[in-house]
mmCIF file of C-alpha atoms in Angstrom:
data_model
loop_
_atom_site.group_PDB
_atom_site.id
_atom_site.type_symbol
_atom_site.label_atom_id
_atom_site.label_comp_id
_atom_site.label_asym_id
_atom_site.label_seq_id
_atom_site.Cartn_x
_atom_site.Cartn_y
_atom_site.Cartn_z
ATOM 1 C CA UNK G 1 24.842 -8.572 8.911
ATOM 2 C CA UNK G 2 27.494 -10.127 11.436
ATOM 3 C CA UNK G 3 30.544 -12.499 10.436
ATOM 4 C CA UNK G 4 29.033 -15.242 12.576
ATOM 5 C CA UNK G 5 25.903 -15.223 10.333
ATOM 6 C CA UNK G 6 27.640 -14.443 6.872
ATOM 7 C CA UNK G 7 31.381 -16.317 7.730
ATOM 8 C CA UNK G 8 34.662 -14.470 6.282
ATOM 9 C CA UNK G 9 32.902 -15.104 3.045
ATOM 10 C CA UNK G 10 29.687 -13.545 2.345
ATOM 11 C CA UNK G 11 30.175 -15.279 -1.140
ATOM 12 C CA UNK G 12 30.610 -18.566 0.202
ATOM 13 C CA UNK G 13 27.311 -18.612 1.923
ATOM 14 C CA UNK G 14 24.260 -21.181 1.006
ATOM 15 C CA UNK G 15 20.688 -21.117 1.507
ATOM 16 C CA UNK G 16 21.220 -24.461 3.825
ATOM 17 C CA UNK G 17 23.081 -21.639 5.713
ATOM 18 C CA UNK G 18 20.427 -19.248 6.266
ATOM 19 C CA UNK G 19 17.781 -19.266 8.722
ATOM 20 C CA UNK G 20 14.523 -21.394 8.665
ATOM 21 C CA UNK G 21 11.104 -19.031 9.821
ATOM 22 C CA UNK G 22 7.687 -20.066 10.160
ATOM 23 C CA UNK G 23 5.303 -20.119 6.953
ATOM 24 C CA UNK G 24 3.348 -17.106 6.569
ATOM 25 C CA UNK G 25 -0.033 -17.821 6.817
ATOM 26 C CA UNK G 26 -2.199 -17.392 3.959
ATOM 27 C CA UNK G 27 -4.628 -14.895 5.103
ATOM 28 C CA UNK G 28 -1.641 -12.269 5.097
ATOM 29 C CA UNK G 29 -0.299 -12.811 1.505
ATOM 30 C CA UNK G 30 -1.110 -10.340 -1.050
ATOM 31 C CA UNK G 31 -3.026 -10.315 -4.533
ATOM 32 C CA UNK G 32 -0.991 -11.105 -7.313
ATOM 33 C CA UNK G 33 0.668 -8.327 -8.971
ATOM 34 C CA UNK G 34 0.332 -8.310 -13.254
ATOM 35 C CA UNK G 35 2.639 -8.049 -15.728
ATOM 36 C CA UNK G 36 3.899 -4.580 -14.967
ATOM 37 C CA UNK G 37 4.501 -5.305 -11.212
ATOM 38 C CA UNK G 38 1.252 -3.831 -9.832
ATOM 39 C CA UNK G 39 -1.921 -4.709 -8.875
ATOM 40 C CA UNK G 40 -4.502 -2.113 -8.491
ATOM 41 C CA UNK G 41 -8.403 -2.587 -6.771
ATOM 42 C CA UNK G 42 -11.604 -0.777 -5.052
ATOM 43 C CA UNK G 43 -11.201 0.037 -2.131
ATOM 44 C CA UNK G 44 -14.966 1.491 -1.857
ATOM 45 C CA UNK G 45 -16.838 3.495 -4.838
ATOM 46 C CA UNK G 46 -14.058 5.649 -5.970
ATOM 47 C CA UNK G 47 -11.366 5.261 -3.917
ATOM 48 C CA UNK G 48 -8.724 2.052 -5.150
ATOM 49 C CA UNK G 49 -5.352 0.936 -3.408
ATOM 50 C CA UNK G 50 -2.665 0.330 -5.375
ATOM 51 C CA UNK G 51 0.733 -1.966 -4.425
ATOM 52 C CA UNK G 52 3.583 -4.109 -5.652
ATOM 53 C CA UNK G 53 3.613 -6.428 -2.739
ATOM 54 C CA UNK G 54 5.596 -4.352 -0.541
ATOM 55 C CA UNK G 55 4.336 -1.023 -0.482
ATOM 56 C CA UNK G 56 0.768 0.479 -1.191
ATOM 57 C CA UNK G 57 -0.826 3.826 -2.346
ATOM 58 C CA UNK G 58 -4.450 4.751 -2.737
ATOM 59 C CA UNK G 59 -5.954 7.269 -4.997
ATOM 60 C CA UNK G 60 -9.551 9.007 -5.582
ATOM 61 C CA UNK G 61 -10.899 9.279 -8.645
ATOM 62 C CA UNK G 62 -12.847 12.718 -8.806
ATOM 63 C CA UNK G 63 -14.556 15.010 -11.537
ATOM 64 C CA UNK G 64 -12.225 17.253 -11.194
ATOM 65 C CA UNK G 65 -9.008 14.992 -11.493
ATOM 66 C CA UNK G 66 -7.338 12.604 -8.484
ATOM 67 C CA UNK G 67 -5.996 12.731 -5.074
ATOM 68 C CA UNK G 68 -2.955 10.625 -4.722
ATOM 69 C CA UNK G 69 -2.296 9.399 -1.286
ATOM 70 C CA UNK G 70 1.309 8.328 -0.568
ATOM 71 C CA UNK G 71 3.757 8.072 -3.915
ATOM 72 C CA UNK G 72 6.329 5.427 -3.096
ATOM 73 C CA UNK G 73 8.837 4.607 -4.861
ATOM 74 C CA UNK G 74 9.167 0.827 -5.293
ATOM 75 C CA UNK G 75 5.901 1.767 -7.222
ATOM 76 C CA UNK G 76 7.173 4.707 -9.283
ATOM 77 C CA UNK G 77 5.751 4.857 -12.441
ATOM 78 C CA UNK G 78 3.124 1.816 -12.056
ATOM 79 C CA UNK G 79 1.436 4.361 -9.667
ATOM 80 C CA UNK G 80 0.164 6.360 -13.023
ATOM 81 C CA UNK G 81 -0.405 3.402 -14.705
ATOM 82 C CA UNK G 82 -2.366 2.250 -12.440
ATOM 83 C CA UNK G 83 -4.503 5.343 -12.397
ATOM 84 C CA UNK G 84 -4.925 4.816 -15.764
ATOM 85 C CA UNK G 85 -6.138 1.713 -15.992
ATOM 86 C CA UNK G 86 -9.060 2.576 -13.614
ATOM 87 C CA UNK G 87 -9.630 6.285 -15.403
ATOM 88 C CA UNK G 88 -10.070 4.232 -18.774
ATOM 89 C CA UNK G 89 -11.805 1.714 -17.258
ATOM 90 C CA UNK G 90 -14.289 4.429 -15.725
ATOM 91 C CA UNK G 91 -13.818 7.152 -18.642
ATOM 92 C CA UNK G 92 -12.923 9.444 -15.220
ATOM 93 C CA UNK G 93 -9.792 11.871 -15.336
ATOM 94 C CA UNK G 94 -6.478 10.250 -15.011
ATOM 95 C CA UNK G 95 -4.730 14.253 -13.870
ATOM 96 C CA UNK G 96 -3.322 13.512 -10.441
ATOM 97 C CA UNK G 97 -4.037 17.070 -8.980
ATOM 98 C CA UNK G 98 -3.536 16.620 -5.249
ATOM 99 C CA UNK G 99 -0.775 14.766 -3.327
ATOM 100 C CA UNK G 100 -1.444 13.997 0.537
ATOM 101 C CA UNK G 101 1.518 12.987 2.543
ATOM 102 C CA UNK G 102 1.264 10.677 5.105
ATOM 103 C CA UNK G 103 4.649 11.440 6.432
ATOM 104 C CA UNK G 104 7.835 12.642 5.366
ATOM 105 C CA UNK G 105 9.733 9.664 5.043
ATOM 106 C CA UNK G 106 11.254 8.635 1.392
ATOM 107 C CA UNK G 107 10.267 4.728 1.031
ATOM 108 C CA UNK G 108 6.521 6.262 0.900
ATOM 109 C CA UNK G 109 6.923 9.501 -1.074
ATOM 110 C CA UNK G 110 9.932 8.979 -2.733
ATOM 111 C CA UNK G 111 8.349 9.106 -6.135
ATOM 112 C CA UNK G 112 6.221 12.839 -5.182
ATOM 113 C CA UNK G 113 8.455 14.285 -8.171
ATOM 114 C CA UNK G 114 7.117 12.659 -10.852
ATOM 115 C CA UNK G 115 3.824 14.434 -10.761
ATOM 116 C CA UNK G 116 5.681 17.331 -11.588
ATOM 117 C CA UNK G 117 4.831 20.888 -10.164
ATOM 118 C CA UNK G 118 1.250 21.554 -10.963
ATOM 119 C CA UNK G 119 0.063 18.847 -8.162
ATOM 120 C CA UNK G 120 -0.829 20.395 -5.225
ATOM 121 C CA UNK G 121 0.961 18.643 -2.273
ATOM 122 C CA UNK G 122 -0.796 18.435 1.145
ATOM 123 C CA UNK G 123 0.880 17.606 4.395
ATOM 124 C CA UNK G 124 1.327 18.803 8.566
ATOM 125 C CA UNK G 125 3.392 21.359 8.953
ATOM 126 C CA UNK G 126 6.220 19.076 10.400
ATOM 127 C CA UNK G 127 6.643 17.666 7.329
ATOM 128 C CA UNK G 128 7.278 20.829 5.745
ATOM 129 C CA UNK G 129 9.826 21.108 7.651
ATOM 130 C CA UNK G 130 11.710 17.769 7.413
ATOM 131 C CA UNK G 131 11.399 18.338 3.940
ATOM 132 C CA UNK G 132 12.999 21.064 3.555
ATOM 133 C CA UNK G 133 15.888 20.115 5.386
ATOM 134 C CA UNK G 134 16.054 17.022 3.898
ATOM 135 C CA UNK G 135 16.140 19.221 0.344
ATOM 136 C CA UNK G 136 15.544 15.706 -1.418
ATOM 137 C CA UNK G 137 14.098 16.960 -5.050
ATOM 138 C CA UNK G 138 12.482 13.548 -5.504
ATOM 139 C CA UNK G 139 10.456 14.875 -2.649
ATOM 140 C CA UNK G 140 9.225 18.468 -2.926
ATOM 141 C CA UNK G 141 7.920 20.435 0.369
ATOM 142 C CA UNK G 142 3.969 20.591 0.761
ATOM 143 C CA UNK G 143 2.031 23.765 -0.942
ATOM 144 C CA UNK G 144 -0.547 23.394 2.482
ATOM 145 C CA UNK G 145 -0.156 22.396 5.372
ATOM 146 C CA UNK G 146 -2.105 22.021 8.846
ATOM 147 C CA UNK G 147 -0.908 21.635 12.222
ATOM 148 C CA UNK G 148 -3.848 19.485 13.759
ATOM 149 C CA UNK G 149 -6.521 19.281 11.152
ATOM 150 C CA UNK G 150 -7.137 19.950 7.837
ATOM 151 C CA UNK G 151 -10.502 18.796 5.403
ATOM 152 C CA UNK G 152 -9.922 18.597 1.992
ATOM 153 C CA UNK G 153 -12.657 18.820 -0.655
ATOM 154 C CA UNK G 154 -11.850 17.996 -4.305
ATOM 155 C CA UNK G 155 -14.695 16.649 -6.852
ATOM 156 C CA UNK G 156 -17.636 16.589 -4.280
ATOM 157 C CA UNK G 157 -15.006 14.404 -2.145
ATOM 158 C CA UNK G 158 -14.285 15.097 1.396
ATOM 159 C CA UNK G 159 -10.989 13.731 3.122
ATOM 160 C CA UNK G 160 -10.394 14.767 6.835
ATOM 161 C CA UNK G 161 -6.774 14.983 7.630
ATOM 162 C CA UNK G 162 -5.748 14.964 11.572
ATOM 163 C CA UNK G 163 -2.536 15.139 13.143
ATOM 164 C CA UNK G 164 -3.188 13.378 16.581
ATOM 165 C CA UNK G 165 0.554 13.608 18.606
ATOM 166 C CA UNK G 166 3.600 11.654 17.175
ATOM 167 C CA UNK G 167 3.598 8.265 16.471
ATOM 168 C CA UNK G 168 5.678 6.582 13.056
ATOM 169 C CA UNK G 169 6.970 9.737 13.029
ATOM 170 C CA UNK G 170 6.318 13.383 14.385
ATOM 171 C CA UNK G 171 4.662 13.941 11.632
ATOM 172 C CA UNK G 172 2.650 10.962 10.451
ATOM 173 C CA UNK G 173 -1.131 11.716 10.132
ATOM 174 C CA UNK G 174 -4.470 10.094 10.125
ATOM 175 C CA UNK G 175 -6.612 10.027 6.959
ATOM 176 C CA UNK G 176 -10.238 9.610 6.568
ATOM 177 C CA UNK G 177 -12.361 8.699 3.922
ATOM 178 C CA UNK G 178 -16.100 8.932 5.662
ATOM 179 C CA UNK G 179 -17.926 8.316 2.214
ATOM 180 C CA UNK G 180 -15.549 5.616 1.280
ATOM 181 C CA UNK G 181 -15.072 4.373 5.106
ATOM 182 C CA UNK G 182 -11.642 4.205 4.669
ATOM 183 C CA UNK G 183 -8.688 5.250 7.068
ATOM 184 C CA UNK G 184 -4.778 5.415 6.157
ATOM 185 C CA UNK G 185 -2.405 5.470 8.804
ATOM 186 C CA UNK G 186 1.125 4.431 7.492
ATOM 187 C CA UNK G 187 4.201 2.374 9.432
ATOM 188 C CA UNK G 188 1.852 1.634 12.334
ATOM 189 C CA UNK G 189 -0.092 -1.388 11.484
ATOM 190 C CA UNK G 190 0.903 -3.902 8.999
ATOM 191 C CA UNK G 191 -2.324 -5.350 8.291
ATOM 192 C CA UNK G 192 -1.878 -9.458 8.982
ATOM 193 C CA UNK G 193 2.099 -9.233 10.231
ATOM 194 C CA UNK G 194 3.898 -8.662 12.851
ATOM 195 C CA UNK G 195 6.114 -5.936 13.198
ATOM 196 C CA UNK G 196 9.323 -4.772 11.227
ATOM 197 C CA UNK G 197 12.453 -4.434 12.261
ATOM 198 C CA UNK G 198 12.991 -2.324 15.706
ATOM 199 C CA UNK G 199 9.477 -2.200 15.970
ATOM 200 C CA UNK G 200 8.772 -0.522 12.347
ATOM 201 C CA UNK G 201 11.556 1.773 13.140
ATOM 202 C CA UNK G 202 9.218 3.751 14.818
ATOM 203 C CA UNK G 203 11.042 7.395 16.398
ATOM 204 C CA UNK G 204 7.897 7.290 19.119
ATOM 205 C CA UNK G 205 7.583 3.782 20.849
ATOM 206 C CA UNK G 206 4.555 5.258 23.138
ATOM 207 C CA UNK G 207 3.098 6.846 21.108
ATOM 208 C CA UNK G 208 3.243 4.036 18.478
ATOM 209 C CA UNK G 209 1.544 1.729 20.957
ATOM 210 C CA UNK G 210 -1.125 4.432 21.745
ATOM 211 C CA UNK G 211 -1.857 4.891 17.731
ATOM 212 C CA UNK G 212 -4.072 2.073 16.831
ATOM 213 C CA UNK G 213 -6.484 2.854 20.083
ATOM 214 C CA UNK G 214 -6.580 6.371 18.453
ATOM 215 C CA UNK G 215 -7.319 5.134 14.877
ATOM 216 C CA UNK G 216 -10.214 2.935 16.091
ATOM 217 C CA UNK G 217 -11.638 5.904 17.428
ATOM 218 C CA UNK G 218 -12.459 6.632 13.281
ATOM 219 C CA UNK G 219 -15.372 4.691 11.646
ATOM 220 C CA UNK G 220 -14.525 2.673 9.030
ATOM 221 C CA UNK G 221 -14.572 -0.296 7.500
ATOM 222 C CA UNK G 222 -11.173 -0.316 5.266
ATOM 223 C CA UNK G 223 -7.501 0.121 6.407
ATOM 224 C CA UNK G 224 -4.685 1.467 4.518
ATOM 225 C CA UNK G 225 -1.157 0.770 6.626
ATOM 226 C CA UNK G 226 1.360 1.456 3.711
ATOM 227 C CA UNK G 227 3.386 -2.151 3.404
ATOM 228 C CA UNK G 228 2.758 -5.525 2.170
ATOM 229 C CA UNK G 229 -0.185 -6.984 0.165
ATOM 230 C CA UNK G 230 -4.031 -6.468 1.544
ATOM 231 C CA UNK G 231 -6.026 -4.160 2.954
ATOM 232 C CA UNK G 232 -7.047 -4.458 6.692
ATOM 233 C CA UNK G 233 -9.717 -4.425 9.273
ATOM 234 C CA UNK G 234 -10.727 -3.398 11.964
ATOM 235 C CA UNK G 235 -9.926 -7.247 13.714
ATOM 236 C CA UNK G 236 -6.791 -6.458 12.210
ATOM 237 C CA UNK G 237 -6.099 -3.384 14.318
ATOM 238 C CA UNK G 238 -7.594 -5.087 17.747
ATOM 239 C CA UNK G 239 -4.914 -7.821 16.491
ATOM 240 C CA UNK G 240 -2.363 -6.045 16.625
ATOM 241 C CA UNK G 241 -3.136 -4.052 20.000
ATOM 242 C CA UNK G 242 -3.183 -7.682 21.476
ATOM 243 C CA UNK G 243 -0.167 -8.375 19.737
ATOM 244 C CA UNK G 244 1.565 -5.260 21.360
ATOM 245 C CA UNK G 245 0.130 -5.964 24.771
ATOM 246 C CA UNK G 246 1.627 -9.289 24.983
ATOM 247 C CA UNK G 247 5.212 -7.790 24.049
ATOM 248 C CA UNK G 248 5.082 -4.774 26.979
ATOM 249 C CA UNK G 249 3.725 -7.978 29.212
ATOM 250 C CA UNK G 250 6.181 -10.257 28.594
ATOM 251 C CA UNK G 251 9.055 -7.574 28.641
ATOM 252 C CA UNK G 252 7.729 -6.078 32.452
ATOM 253 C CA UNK G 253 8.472 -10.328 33.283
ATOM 254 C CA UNK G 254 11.855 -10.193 31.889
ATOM 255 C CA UNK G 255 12.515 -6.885 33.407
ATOM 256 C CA UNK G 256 11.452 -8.329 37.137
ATOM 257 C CA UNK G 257 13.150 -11.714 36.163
ATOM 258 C CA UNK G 258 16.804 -11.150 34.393
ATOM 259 C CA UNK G 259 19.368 -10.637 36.461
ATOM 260 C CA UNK G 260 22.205 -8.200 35.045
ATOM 261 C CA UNK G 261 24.519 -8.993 37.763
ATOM 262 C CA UNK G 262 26.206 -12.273 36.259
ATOM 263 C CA UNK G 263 26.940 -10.223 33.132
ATOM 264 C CA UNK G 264 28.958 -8.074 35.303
ATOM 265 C CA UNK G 265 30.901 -10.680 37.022
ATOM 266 C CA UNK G 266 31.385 -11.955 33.683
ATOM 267 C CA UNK G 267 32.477 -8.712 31.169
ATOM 268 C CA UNK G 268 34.588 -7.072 34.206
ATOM 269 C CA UNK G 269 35.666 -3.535 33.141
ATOM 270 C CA UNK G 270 33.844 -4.163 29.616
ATOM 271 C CA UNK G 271 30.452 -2.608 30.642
ATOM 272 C CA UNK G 272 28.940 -2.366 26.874
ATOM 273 C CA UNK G 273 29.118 -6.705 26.618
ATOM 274 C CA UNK G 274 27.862 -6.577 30.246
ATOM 275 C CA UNK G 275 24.972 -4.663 29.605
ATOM 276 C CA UNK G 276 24.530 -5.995 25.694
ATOM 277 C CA UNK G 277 24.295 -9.155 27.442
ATOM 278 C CA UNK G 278 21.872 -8.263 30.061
ATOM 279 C CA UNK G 279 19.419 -6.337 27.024
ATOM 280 C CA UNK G 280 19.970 -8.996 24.981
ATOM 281 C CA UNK G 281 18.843 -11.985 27.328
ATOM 282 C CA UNK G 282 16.000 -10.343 28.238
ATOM 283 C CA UNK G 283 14.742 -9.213 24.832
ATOM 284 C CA UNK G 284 15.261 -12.893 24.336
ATOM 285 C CA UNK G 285 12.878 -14.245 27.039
ATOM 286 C CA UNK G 286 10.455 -11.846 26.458
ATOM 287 C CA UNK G 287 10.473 -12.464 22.414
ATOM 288 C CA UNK G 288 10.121 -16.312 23.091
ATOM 289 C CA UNK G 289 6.468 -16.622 24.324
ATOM 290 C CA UNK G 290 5.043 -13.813 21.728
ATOM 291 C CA UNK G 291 6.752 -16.090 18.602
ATOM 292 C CA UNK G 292 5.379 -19.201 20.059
ATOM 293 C CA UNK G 293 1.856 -17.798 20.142
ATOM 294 C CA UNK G 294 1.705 -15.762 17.272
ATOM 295 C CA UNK G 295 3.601 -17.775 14.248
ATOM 296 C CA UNK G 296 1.204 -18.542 12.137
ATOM 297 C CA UNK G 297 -1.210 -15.772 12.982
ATOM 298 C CA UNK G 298 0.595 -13.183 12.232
ATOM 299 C CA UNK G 299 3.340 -13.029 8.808
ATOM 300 C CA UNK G 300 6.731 -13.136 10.032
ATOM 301 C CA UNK G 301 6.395 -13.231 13.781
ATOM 302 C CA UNK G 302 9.346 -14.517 14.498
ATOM 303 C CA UNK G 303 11.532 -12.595 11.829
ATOM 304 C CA UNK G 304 12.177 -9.270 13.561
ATOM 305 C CA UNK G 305 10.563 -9.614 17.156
ATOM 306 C CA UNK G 306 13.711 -9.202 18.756
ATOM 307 C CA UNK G 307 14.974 -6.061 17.561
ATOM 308 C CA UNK G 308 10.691 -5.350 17.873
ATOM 309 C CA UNK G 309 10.892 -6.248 21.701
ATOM 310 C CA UNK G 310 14.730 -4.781 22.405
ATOM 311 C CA UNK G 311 12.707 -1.594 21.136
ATOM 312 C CA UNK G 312 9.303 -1.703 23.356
ATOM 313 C CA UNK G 313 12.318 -2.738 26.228
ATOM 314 C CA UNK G 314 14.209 0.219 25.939
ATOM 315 C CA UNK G 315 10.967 2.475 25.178
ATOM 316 C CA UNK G 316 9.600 0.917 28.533
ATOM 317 C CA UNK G 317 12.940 1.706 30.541
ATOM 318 C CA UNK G 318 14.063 5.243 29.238
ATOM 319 C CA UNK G 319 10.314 6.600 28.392
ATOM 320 C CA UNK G 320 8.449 5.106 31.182
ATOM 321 C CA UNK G 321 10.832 4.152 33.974
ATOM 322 C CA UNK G 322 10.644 0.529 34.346
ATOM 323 C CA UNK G 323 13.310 -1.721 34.792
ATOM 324 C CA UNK G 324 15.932 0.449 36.091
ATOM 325 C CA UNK G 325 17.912 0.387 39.143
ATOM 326 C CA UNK G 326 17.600 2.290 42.052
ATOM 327 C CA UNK G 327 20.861 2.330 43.890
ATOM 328 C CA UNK G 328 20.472 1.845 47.644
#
């Protein structure tokens, strides 16, 4: 955080001091968690999601043991408890024996370690190889892989895995549950709220933006996006495409409608303030209409939709050409 928002103090710093945001609204708060900092439900049949609020998992319960999907590590150990609870609930097998990745990134299988080296751990091929550069033990490299699709079959279940271009991440992949018309596609869609921070973080702004057309291609009735409380829907999704459209349309106004020059005249030789200033006014005008019609609809929509539209604005200039300046 900056000086001018902390002062020479961090220390010194009240909650009068912080900033005020609109309420969340309650259709995007999440089930209460119980005494171990979990909450676990049914998704359909066998399938359940599991989170602490921030983060969620799913797993299949099968004859032949379960299939973990995602292990992050906010939920660590609760994520076998959890299975438990619904094995001894359901006298089913509580033996995690597969592990499907979503994507390679640590907040989401951070805790893959824990299910020791038995599991069989199932991920695209790019993951592989993050992995194994990354050489993080807390999360071991995938025994398969696929490089566009993959169908798993464990206990009479079937899960489809497809890699459909890059998105999150290069790697980040589309599950589906047919039987339990369920999909899981992680850090794209955050089921009743807007956007984190730099639009999710997201190392593919286009093909971010593309993702959720691509996931309502599936059928299904359930959504799985990775963070926060609840499940979604498919309203969600179409949501959240509108959501996105009315950032890329109000950042092609502010494109055609801030003028860099005065920065320019006013930074001199200092070209980084000139142009931060340009950026930054413009992310500005464009974030203002999407927080005034969206607070309230979505959970935190005016928390990170700057850094969300600086993001789509630099995606749209350096990806797709718009914006710049031709020189005469």
């Amino acid at each position: 955080m900056s000086a001018h928002l902390l002062g020479d103090d961090p220390g010194s710093m009240t909650t009068t001091e912080l900033p005020a945001y609109a309420p969340v609204p309650e259709s995007s708060t999440a089930p209460a968690v119980n005494e171990h900092g979990y909450y676990v439900g049914r998704v359909e049949k066998n399938l359940y999601w599991v989170t602490d609020g921030g983060y969620q998992a799913a797993f299949l319960t099968t004859p032949d043991g379960v299939v973990l999907f995602d292990a992050p590590p906010s939920i660590g150990h609760n994520l076998q408890r959890a299975i438990d609870e619904i094995a001894v609930a359901n006298d089913v097998p509580n033996t995690v024996t597969h592990l499907v990745y979503s994507h390679h990134h640590a907040d989401h299988i951070g805790a893959s370690s824990l299910f020791g080296a038995d599991v069989v751990r199932i991920g695209h091929a790019e993951t592989k190889r993050l992995l194994l550069r990354a050489d993080d033990p807390a999360r071991p490299a995938p025994d398969v892989t696929f490089d566009t699709k993959y169908t798993l079959q464990v206990g009479g279940e079937t899960i489809n895995l497809a890699w459909l271009g890059s998105n999150h991440t290069p790697d980040n992949i589309y599950i589906h549950l047919p039987d339990h018309k369920t999909l899981i596609l992680i850090d794209v869609v955050i089921p009743g709220w807007a956007s984190f921070a730099a639009f999710n973080v997201n190392s593919d702004v286009p093909g971010s933006i593309a993702a959720p057309d691509r996931a309502l291609d599936f059928p299904w009735k359930h959504f799985i996006g990775g963070h926060l409380g609840r499940l979604g829907t498919r309203e969600d999704l179409a949501l959240h495409q509108q959501y996105l459209a009315d950032i890329v349309a109000n950042v092609r106004i502010a494109l055609a409608t801030v003028d860099p020059m005065p920065f320019y005249a006013k930074y001199g030789n200092n070209t980084w303030a000139a142009v931060k200033g340009y950026l930054d006014t413009a992310s500005a005008q464009a974030a203002a209409p999407v927080v005034e019609k969206y607070a309230g609809v979505l959970g935190a929509a005016d928390v990170f939709i700057t850094s969300t539209v600086f993001a789509i604005l630099e995606s749209m200039r350096l990806d797709l050409g718009e914006g710049l300046f031709l020189h005469p």
